[in-house]
Backbone as CSV, one residue per row, in Angstrom:
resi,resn,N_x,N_y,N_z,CA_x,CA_y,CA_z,C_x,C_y,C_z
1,UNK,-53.745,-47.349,-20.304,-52.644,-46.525,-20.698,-51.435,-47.420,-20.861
2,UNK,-50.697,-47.294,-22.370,-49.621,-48.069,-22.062,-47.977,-47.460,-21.929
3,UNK,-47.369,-48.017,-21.486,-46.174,-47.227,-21.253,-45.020,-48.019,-22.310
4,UNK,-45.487,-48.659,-23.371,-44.569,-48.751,-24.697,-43.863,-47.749,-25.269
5,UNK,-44.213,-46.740,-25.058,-43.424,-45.678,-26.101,-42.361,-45.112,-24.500
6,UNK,-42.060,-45.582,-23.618,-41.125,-45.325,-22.515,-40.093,-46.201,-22.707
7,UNK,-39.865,-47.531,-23.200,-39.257,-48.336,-23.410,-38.407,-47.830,-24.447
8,UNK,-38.691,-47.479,-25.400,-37.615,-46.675,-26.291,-37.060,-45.188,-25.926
9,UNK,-37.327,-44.740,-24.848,-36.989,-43.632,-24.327,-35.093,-43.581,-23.815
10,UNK,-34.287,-43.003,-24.282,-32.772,-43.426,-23.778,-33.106,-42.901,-22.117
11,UNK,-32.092,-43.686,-21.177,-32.003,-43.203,-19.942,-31.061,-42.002,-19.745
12,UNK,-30.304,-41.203,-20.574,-29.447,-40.166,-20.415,-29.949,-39.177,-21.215
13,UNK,-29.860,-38.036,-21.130,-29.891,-36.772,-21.564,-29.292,-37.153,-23.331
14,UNK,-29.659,-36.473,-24.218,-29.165,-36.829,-25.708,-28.131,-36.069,-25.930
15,UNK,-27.760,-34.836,-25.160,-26.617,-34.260,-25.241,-25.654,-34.521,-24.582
16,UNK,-25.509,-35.362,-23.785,-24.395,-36.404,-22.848,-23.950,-37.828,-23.598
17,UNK,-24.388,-38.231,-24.430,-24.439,-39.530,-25.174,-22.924,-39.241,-25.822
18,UNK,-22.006,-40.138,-25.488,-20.328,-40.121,-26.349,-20.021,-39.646,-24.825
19,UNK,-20.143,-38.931,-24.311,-19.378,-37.629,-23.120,-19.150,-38.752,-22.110
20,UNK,-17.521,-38.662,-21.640,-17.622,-40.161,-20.551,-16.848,-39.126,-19.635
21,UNK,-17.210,-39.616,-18.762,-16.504,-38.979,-17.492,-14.898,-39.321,-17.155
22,UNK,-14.342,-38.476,-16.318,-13.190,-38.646,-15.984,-12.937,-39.904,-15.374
23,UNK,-11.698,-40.883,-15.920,-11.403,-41.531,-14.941,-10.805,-41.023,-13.882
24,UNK,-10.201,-42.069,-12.937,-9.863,-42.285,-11.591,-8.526,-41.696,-12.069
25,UNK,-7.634,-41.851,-13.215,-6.701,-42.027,-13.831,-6.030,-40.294,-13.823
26,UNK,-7.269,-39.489,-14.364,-7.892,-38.471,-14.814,-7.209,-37.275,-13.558
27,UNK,-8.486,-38.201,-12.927,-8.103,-37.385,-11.705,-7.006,-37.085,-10.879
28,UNK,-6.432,-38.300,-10.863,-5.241,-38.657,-10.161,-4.241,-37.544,-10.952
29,UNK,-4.133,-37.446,-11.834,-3.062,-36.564,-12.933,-3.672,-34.969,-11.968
30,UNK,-4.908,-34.450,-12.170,-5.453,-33.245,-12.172,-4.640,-33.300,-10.562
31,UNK,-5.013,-33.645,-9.802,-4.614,-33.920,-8.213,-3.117,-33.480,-8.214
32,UNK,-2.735,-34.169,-8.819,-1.353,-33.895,-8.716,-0.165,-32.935,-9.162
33,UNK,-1.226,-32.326,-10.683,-0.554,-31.219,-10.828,-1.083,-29.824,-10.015
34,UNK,-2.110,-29.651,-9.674,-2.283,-28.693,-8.681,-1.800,-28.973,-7.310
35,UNK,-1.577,-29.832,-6.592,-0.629,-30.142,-5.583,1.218,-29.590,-5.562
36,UNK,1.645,-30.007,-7.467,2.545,-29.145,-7.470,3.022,-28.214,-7.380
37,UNK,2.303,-27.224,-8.141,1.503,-25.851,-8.561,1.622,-25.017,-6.974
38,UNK,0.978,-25.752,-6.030,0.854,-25.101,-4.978,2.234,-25.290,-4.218
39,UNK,2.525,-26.069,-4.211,4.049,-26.605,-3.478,5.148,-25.589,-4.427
40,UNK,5.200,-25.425,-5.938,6.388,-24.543,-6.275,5.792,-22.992,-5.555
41,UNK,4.893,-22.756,-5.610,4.244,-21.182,-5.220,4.829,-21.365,-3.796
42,UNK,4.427,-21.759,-2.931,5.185,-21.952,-1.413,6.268,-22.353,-1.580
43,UNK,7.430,-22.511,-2.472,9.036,-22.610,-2.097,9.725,-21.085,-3.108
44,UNK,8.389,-20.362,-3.656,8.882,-19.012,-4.152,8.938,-18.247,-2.659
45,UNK,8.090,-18.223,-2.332,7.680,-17.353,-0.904,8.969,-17.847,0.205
46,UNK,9.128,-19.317,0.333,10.165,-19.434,1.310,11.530,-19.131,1.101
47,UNK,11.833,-19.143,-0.151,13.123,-19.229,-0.823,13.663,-17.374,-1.914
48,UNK,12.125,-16.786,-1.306,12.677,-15.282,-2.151,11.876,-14.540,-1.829
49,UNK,11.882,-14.566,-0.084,10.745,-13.702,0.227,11.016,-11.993,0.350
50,UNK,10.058,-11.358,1.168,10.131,-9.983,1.213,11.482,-9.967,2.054
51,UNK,11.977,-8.508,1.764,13.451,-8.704,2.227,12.809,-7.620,3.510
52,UNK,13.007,-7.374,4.875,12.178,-6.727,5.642,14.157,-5.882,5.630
53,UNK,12.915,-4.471,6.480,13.870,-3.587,6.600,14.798,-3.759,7.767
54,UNK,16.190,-3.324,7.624,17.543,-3.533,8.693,17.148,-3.643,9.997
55,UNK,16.606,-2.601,10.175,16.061,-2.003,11.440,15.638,-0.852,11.639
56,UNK,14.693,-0.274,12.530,13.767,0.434,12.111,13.878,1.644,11.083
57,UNK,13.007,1.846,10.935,13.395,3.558,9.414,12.110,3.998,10.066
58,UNK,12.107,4.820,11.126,11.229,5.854,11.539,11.645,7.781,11.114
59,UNK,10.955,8.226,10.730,11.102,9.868,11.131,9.894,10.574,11.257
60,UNK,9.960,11.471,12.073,8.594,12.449,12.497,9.074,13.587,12.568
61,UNK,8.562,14.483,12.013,8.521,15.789,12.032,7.366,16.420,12.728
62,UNK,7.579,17.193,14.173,6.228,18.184,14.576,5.500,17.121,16.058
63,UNK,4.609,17.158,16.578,3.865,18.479,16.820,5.649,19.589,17.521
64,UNK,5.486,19.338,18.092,6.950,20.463,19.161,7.444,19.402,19.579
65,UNK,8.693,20.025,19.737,9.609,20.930,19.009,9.510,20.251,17.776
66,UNK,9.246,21.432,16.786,9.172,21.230,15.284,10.724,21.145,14.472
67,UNK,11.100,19.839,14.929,12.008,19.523,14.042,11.968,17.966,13.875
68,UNK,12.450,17.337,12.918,12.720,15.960,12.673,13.343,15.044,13.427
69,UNK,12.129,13.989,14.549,12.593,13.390,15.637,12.806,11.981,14.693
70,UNK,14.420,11.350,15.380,14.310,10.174,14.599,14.688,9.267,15.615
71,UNK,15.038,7.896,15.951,15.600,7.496,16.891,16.897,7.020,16.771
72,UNK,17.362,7.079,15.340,19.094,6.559,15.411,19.121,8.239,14.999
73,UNK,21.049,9.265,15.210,21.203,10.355,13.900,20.338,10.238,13.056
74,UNK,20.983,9.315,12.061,20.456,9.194,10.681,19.740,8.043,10.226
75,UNK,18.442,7.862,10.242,18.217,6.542,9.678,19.014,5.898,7.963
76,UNK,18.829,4.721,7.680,19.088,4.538,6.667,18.247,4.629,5.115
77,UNK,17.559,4.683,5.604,16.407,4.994,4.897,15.745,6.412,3.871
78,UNK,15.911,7.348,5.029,15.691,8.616,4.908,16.599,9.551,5.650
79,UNK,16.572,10.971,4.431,17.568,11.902,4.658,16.062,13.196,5.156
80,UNK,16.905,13.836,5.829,16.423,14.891,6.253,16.601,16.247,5.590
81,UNK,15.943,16.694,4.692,16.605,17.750,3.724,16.060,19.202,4.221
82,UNK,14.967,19.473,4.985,14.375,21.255,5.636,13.221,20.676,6.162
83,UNK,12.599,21.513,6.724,11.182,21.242,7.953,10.334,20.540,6.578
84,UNK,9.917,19.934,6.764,8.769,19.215,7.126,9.200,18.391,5.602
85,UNK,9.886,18.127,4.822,10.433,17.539,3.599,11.994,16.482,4.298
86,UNK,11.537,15.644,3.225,12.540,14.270,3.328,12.978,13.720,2.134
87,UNK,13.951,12.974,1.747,14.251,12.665,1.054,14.661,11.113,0.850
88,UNK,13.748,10.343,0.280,13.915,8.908,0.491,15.113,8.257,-0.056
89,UNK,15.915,7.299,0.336,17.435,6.891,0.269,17.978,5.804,-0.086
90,UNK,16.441,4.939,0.119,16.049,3.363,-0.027,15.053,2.933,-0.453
91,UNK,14.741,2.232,-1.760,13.543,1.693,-2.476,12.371,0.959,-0.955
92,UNK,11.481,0.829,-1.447,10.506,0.327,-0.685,9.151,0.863,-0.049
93,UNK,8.268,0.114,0.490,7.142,0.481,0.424,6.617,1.004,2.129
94,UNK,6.440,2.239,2.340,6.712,3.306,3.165,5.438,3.564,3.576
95,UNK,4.967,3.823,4.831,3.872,4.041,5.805,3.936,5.227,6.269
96,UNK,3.157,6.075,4.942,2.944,7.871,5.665,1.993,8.097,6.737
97,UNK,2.256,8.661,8.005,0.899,8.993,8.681,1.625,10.319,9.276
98,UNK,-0.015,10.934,9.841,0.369,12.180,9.968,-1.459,12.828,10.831
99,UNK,-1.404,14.003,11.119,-2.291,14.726,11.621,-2.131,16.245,11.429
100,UNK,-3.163,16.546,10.355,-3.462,18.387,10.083,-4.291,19.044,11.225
101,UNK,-4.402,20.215,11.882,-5.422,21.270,12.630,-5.168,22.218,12.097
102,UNK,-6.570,22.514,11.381,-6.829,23.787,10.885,-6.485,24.927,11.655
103,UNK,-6.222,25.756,11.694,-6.400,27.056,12.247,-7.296,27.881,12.207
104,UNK,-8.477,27.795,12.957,-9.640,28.335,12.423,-9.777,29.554,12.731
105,UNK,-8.940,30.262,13.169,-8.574,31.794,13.363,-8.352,32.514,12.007
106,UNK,-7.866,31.466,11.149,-7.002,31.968,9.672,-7.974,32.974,9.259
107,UNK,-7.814,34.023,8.698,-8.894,34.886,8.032,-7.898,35.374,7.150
108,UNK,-6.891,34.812,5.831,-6.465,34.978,5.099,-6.711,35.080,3.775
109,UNK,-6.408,35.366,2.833,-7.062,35.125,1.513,-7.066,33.655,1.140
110,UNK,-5.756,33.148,0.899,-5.506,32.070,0.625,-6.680,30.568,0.776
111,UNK,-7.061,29.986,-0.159,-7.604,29.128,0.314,-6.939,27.738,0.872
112,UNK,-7.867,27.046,1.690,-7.132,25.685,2.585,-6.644,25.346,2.433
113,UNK,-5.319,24.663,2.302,-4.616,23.584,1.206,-3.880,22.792,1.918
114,UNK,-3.364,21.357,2.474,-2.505,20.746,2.738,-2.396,19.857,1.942
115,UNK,-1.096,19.831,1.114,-0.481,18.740,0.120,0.502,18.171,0.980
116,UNK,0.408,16.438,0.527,1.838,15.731,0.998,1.749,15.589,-0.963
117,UNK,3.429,15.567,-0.830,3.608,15.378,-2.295,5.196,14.377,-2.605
118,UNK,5.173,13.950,-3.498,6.182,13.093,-3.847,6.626,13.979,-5.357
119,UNK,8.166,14.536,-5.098,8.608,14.743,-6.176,7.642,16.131,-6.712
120,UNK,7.194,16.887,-5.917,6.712,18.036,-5.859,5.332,17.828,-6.842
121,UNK,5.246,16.674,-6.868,3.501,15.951,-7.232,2.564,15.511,-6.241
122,UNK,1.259,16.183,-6.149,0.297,16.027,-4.905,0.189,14.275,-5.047
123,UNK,-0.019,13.628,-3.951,-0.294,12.504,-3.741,-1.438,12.030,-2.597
124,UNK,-1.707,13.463,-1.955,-2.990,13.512,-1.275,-3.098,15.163,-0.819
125,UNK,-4.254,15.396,-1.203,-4.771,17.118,-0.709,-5.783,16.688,0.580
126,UNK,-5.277,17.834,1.421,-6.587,18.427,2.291,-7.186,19.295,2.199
127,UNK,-8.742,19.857,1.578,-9.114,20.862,1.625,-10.244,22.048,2.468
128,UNK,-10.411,20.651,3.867,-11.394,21.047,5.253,-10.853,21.673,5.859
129,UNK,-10.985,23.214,6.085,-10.420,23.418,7.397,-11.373,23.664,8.993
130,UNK,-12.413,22.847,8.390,-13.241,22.788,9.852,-13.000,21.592,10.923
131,UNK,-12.294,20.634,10.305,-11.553,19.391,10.849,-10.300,18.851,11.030
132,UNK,-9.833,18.276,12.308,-8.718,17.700,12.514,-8.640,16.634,10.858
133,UNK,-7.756,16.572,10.198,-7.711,15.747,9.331,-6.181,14.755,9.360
134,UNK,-6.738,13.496,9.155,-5.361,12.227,8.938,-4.884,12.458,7.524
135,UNK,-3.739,12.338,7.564,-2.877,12.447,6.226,-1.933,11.419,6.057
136,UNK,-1.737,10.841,4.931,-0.922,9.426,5.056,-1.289,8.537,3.920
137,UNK,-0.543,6.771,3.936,-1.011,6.167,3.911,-0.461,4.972,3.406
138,UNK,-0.212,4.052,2.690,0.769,3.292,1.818,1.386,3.608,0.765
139,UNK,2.858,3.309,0.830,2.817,4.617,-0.734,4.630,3.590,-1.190
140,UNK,4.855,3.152,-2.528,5.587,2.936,-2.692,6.749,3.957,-3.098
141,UNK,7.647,3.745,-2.903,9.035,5.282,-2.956,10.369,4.577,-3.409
142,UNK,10.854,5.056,-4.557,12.363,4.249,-4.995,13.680,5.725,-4.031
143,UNK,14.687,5.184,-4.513,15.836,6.088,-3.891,16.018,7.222,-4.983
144,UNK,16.188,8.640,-3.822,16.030,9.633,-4.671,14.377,10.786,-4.645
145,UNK,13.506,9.841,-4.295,12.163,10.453,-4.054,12.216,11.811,-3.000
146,UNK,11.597,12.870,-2.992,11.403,13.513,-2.001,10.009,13.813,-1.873
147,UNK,9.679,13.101,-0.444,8.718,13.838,0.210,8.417,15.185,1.113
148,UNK,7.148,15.983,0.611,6.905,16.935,2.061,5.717,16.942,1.992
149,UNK,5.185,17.996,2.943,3.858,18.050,3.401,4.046,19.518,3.291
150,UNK,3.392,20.490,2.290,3.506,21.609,2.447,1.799,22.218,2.733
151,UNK,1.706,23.754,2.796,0.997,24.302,2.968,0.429,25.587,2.602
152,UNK,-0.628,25.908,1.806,-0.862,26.560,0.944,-0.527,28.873,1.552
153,UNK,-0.521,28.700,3.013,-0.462,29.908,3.676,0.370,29.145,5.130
154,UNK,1.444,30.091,5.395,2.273,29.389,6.743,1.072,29.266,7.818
155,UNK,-0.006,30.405,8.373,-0.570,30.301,9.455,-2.017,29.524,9.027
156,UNK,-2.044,28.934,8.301,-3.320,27.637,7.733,-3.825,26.814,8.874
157,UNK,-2.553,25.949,9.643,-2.470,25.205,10.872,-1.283,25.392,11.654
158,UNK,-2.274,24.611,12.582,-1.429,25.074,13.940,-0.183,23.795,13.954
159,UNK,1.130,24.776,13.886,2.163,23.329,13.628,2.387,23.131,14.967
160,UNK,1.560,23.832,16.081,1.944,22.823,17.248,1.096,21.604,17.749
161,UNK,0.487,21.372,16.871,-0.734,20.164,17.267,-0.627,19.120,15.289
162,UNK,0.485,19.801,14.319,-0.025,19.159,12.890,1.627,18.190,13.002
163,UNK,1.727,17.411,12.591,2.611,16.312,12.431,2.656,15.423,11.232
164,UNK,3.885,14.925,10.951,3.354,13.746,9.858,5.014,13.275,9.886
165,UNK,4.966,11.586,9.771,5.857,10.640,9.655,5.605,9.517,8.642
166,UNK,7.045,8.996,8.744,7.065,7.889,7.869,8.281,6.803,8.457
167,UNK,7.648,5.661,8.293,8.117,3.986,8.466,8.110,3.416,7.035
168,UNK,9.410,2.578,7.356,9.774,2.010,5.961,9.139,0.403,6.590
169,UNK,8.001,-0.190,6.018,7.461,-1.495,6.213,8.347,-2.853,5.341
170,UNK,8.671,-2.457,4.069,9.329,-3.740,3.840,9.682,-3.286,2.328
171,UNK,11.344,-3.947,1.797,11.584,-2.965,1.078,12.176,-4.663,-0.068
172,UNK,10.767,-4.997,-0.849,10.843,-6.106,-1.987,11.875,-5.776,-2.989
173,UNK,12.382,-7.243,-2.221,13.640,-7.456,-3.492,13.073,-7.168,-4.955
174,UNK,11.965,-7.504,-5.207,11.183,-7.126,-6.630,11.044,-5.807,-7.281
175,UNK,11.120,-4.650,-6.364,10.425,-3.360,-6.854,11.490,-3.159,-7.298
176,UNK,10.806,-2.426,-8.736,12.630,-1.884,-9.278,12.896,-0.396,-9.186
């Protein structure tokens, strides 16, 4: 067997032939502009970061006494406009939480309903009333917004066990 016709065989792939690899040169450039790249991205963040809120922006409305517990009068944040509705005062991105109990006594016509709504637009429904249900959640809000949590029949739940609040988490210089 002879192995003559191996001798003319190229040692590289025929579709790599011309194709030269990066120099050292090459690299050194690539290195360095992603090194930049990452260094301007970390002096955006240090130099224009999230602007955090004054100090706290809490309000809760419920379980009892069913009225709007806050810990300053007035936060800055949010206005207090009737039970269980608010009115946001300050752009930023706001932490709804909350807790529904059905009333399972209800034998009304009405069917289940708990809306929280922004601007009298649902932004989350409840429609179980065989379960404690969480209501809430991340929600961005400019100044001017009003939130509530209404309810499709007053005796639906029990407002001495149903609640719902909101924390202002951090209010970006960015959002317009």
């Amino acid at each position: 067997m002879s192995l003559s016709h191996m001798e003319n065989m190229p040692l590289s792939h025929s579709s790599l032939q011309g194709a030269q690899r990066p120099s050292w040169k090459q690299w050194l450039l690539y290195s360095t502009v992603i090194i930049v790249l990452c260094s301007f991205s970390a002096l955006i963040f240090i130099f224009f970061p999230l602007k955090t809120a004054q100090g706290p922006c809490v309000a809760k409305f419920g379980p009892l006494p069913s009225k709007w517990q806050m810990p300053s009068p007035e936060p800055s944040c949010v206005n207090k406009t009737a039970d269980w509705r608010l009115k946001i005062l300050q752009n930023g991105l706001y932490l709804i939480y909350g807790q529904v109990v059905p009333n399972t006594a209800y034998n009304g016509r009405a069917p289940f309903e708990v809306q929280l709504r922004k601007n009298e637009d649902p932004i989350q429904a409840l429609t179980n009333n065989s379960t404690i249900q969480n209501v809430g959640g991340a929600y961005e809000f400019h100044a001017g917004d009003v939130i509530d949590l209404i309810f499709n029949a007053e005796h639906q739940v029990l407002k001495n066990k149903t609640y719902w609040g909101i924390f202002l988490l951090t209010n970006p210089q960015f959002i317009s």
